[in-house]
Amino acid sequence: MRAAVGDLLRIHSRAVGLKDRQGEIVEVRGPNGEPPYLVRFGDGHESLVYPGPDCIIEPRVLEET
């Protein structure tokens, strides 16, 4: 798994009825875009994440000017 700053990390819920979590990758601490990632979630909470099989990375979308 490889990511870049600005990519979106989506964590799928493991339990029925719980929502997926998503956050923006604000720092990549592994070499060549590999984990761990510092992720800022929507509520402002930041956490160091080692993504598992329940995670996907969505590349950031660059806006055209």
Short mmCIF file of N, CA, C and O in Angstrom, two decimals:
data_model
loop_
_atom_site.label_atom_id
_atom_site.label_comp_id
_atom_site.label_asym_id
_atom_site.label_seq_id
_atom_site.Cartn_x
_atom_site.Cartn_y
_atom_site.Cartn_z
N MET A 1 0.86 -1.17 0.00
CA MET A 1 0.00 0.00 0.00
C MET A 1 0.90 1.23 0.00
O MET A 1 1.82 1.33 0.80
N ARG A 2 0.61 2.16 -0.90
CA ARG A 2 1.37 3.39 -1.00
C ARG A 2 0.40 4.57 -1.01
O ARG A 2 -0.69 4.48 -1.54
N ALA A 3 0.85 5.68 -0.42
CA ALA A 3 0.00 6.87 -0.35
C ALA A 3 0.88 8.11 -0.42
O ALA A 3 2.10 8.03 -0.31
N ALA A 4 0.21 9.24 -0.58
CA ALA A 4 0.88 10.54 -0.59
C ALA A 4 0.08 11.48 0.29
O ALA A 4 -1.11 11.26 0.56
N VAL A 5 0.75 12.54 0.75
CA VAL A 5 0.06 13.54 1.54
C VAL A 5 -1.10 14.09 0.73
O VAL A 5 -0.96 14.38 -0.46
N GLY A 6 -2.26 14.20 1.37
CA GLY A 6 -3.46 14.69 0.70
C GLY A 6 -4.41 13.58 0.26
O GLY A 6 -5.57 13.84 -0.01
N ASP A 7 -3.91 12.36 0.19
CA ASP A 7 -4.78 11.22 -0.17
C ASP A 7 -5.79 10.98 0.96
O ASP A 7 -5.57 11.36 2.11
N LEU A 8 -6.87 10.33 0.62
CA LEU A 8 -7.92 10.00 1.58
C LEU A 8 -7.78 8.54 2.00
O LEU A 8 -7.65 7.65 1.15
N LEU A 9 -7.78 8.31 3.29
CA LEU A 9 -7.75 6.94 3.83
C LEU A 9 -9.16 6.61 4.32
O LEU A 9 -9.72 7.34 5.14
N ARG A 10 -9.74 5.56 3.77
CA ARG A 10 -11.09 5.13 4.17
C ARG A 10 -10.97 3.80 4.89
O ARG A 10 -10.37 2.85 4.37
N ILE A 11 -11.53 3.75 6.10
CA ILE A 11 -11.50 2.54 6.92
C ILE A 11 -12.92 1.99 6.99
O ILE A 11 -13.81 2.64 7.53
N HIS A 12 -13.12 0.82 6.41
CA HIS A 12 -14.45 0.20 6.42
C HIS A 12 -14.75 -0.36 7.81
O HIS A 12 -13.89 -0.95 8.45
N SER A 13 -15.98 -0.17 8.23
CA SER A 13 -16.41 -0.65 9.54
C SER A 13 -16.43 -2.17 9.57
O SER A 13 -16.80 -2.82 8.60
N ARG A 14 -16.05 -2.71 10.71
CA ARG A 14 -16.08 -4.18 10.88
C ARG A 14 -17.37 -4.67 11.51
O ARG A 14 -17.60 -5.86 11.60
N ALA A 15 -18.20 -3.73 11.95
CA ALA A 15 -19.43 -4.11 12.64
C ALA A 15 -20.64 -3.53 11.91
O ALA A 15 -20.58 -2.42 11.38
N VAL A 16 -21.71 -4.27 11.91
CA VAL A 16 -22.95 -3.83 11.28
C VAL A 16 -23.48 -2.62 12.04
O VAL A 16 -23.49 -2.58 13.26
N GLY A 17 -23.88 -1.61 11.29
CA GLY A 17 -24.48 -0.42 11.90
C GLY A 17 -23.49 0.69 12.20
O GLY A 17 -23.91 1.81 12.50
N LEU A 18 -22.20 0.43 12.12
CA LEU A 18 -21.21 1.48 12.33
C LEU A 18 -20.80 2.07 10.99
O LEU A 18 -20.73 1.37 9.98
N LYS A 19 -20.52 3.35 10.98
CA LYS A 19 -20.14 4.04 9.75
C LYS A 19 -18.67 3.83 9.45
O LYS A 19 -17.85 3.65 10.35
N ASP A 20 -18.34 3.90 8.17
CA ASP A 20 -16.94 3.90 7.76
C ASP A 20 -16.30 5.20 8.27
O ASP A 20 -16.98 6.21 8.44
N ARG A 21 -14.99 5.15 8.50
CA ARG A 21 -14.25 6.35 8.89
C ARG A 21 -13.36 6.76 7.73
O ARG A 21 -12.87 5.92 6.99
N GLN A 22 -13.17 8.05 7.59
CA GLN A 22 -12.27 8.52 6.56
C GLN A 22 -11.52 9.73 7.07
O GLN A 22 -12.01 10.48 7.91
N GLY A 23 -10.30 9.87 6.58
CA GLY A 23 -9.48 11.00 6.97
C GLY A 23 -8.44 11.30 5.91
O GLY A 23 -8.18 10.49 5.02
N GLU A 24 -7.85 12.47 6.02
CA GLU A 24 -6.83 12.90 5.08
C GLU A 24 -5.45 12.54 5.61
O GLU A 24 -5.15 12.76 6.79
N ILE A 25 -4.63 12.00 4.75
CA ILE A 25 -3.26 11.68 5.14
C ILE A 25 -2.47 12.98 5.16
O ILE A 25 -2.38 13.68 4.14
N VAL A 26 -1.94 13.34 6.34
CA VAL A 26 -1.21 14.59 6.48
C VAL A 26 0.29 14.37 6.57
O VAL A 26 1.07 15.32 6.44
N GLU A 27 0.71 13.11 6.77
CA GLU A 27 2.14 12.80 6.80
C GLU A 27 2.34 11.32 6.48
O GLU A 27 1.60 10.48 6.97
N VAL A 28 3.32 11.05 5.64
CA VAL A 28 3.70 9.68 5.31
C VAL A 28 5.03 9.42 6.00
O VAL A 28 6.01 10.10 5.71
N ARG A 29 5.07 8.46 6.91
CA ARG A 29 6.29 8.23 7.70
C ARG A 29 7.13 7.07 7.21
O ARG A 29 8.26 6.91 7.63
N GLY A 30 6.60 6.25 6.33
CA GLY A 30 7.36 5.13 5.79
C GLY A 30 8.09 5.53 4.52
O GLY A 30 7.79 6.55 3.91
N PRO A 31 9.05 4.72 4.11
CA PRO A 31 9.78 5.04 2.87
C PRO A 31 8.92 4.80 1.63
O PRO A 31 8.08 3.89 1.60
N ASN A 32 9.09 5.62 0.63
CA ASN A 32 8.42 5.45 -0.67
C ASN A 32 6.91 5.38 -0.58
O ASN A 32 6.27 4.60 -1.29
N GLY A 33 6.30 6.15 0.31
CA GLY A 33 4.85 6.19 0.41
C GLY A 33 4.22 5.06 1.19
O GLY A 33 3.01 4.88 1.18
N GLU A 34 5.03 4.29 1.89
CA GLU A 34 4.52 3.15 2.66
C GLU A 34 4.12 3.58 4.07
O GLU A 34 4.54 4.63 4.55
N PRO A 35 3.29 2.78 4.76
CA PRO A 35 2.86 3.10 6.12
C PRO A 35 4.04 3.14 7.09
O PRO A 35 5.08 2.57 6.78
N PRO A 36 3.82 3.78 8.23
CA PRO A 36 2.57 4.32 8.77
C PRO A 36 2.25 5.71 8.22
O PRO A 36 3.11 6.39 7.69
N TYR A 37 0.97 6.08 8.42
CA TYR A 37 0.48 7.37 7.96
C TYR A 37 -0.11 8.13 9.14
O TYR A 37 -0.81 7.55 9.98
N LEU A 38 0.15 9.43 9.18
CA LEU A 38 -0.53 10.28 10.14
C LEU A 38 -1.78 10.78 9.45
O LEU A 38 -1.70 11.40 8.38
N VAL A 39 -2.94 10.48 10.03
CA VAL A 39 -4.23 10.76 9.39
C VAL A 39 -5.03 11.72 10.26
O VAL A 39 -5.13 11.54 11.48
N ARG A 40 -5.60 12.76 9.62
CA ARG A 40 -6.50 13.69 10.31
C ARG A 40 -7.92 13.36 9.90
O ARG A 40 -8.28 13.43 8.72
N PHE A 41 -8.72 12.99 10.88
CA PHE A 41 -10.11 12.62 10.64
C PHE A 41 -11.00 13.86 10.68
O PHE A 41 -10.57 14.94 11.11
N GLY A 42 -12.25 13.73 10.26
CA GLY A 42 -13.18 14.85 10.14
C GLY A 42 -13.42 15.63 11.41
O GLY A 42 -13.71 16.81 11.37
N ASP A 43 -13.27 14.97 12.55
CA ASP A 43 -13.50 15.65 13.83
C ASP A 43 -12.24 16.36 14.34
O ASP A 43 -12.23 16.90 15.44
N GLY A 44 -11.17 16.36 13.53
CA GLY A 44 -9.93 17.02 13.91
C GLY A 44 -8.93 16.11 14.61
O GLY A 44 -7.78 16.48 14.80
N HIS A 45 -9.37 14.92 14.99
CA HIS A 45 -8.50 13.95 15.66
C HIS A 45 -7.44 13.45 14.68
O HIS A 45 -7.74 13.16 13.54
N GLU A 46 -6.18 13.38 15.15
CA GLU A 46 -5.10 12.83 14.32
C GLU A 46 -4.61 11.54 14.95
O GLU A 46 -4.52 11.42 16.17
N SER A 47 -4.30 10.57 14.11
CA SER A 47 -3.87 9.26 14.59
C SER A 47 -2.85 8.66 13.63
O SER A 47 -2.93 8.86 12.42
N LEU A 48 -1.90 7.92 14.19
CA LEU A 48 -0.93 7.20 13.39
C LEU A 48 -1.58 5.88 12.99
O LEU A 48 -2.03 5.12 13.85
N VAL A 49 -1.66 5.60 11.68
CA VAL A 49 -2.40 4.45 11.19
C VAL A 49 -1.49 3.54 10.38
O VAL A 49 -0.76 3.99 9.51
N TYR A 50 -1.56 2.27 10.72
CA TYR A 50 -0.96 1.20 9.93
C TYR A 50 -2.13 0.49 9.26
O TYR A 50 -2.80 -0.33 9.90
N PRO A 51 -2.46 0.82 8.01
CA PRO A 51 -3.67 0.30 7.38
C PRO A 51 -3.68 -1.22 7.27
O PRO A 51 -2.66 -1.84 6.98
N GLY A 52 -4.85 -1.79 7.51
CA GLY A 52 -5.05 -3.22 7.36
C GLY A 52 -5.88 -3.52 6.14
O GLY A 52 -6.12 -2.65 5.29
N PRO A 53 -6.37 -4.74 6.03
CA PRO A 53 -7.14 -5.14 4.86
C PRO A 53 -8.51 -4.45 4.75
O PRO A 53 -9.14 -4.51 3.70
N ASP A 54 -8.93 -3.78 5.82
CA ASP A 54 -10.21 -3.07 5.79
C ASP A 54 -10.06 -1.62 5.34
O ASP A 54 -11.00 -0.84 5.41
N CYS A 55 -8.88 -1.23 4.86
CA CYS A 55 -8.61 0.15 4.46
C CYS A 55 -8.36 0.26 2.96
O CYS A 55 -7.81 -0.66 2.35
N ILE A 56 -8.76 1.40 2.42
CA ILE A 56 -8.41 1.71 1.04
C ILE A 56 -7.88 3.15 0.99
O ILE A 56 -8.23 3.98 1.84
N ILE A 57 -7.04 3.41 0.01
CA ILE A 57 -6.50 4.75 -0.19
C ILE A 57 -7.09 5.30 -1.48
O ILE A 57 -7.08 4.62 -2.51
N GLU A 58 -7.64 6.49 -1.38
CA GLU A 58 -8.18 7.16 -2.55
C GLU A 58 -7.28 8.35 -2.85
O GLU A 58 -7.11 9.23 -2.00
N PRO A 59 -6.68 8.39 -4.04
CA PRO A 59 -5.79 9.50 -4.38
C PRO A 59 -6.52 10.84 -4.32
O PRO A 59 -7.71 10.92 -4.63
N ARG A 60 -5.78 11.86 -3.92
CA ARG A 60 -6.39 13.20 -3.87
C ARG A 60 -6.72 13.65 -5.29
O ARG A 60 -6.06 13.27 -6.25
N VAL A 61 -7.74 14.44 -5.38
CA VAL A 61 -8.18 14.97 -6.67
C VAL A 61 -7.66 16.39 -6.76
O VAL A 61 -7.97 17.24 -5.93
N LEU A 62 -6.83 16.64 -7.77
CA LEU A 62 -6.29 17.98 -7.97
C LEU A 62 -7.31 18.82 -8.71
O LEU A 62 -7.87 18.41 -9.72
N GLU A 63 -7.54 20.02 -8.19
CA GLU A 63 -8.51 20.92 -8.83
C GLU A 63 -7.84 21.67 -9.97
O GLU A 63 -6.70 22.10 -9.85
N GLU A 64 -8.56 21.81 -11.05
CA GLU A 64 -8.05 22.57 -12.19
C GLU A 64 -8.33 24.04 -11.95
O GLU A 64 -9.35 24.42 -11.39
N THR A 65 -7.42 24.88 -12.40
CA THR A 65 -7.62 26.33 -12.22
C THR A 65 -8.03 27.00 -13.51
O THR A 65 -7.89 26.52 -14.57
#
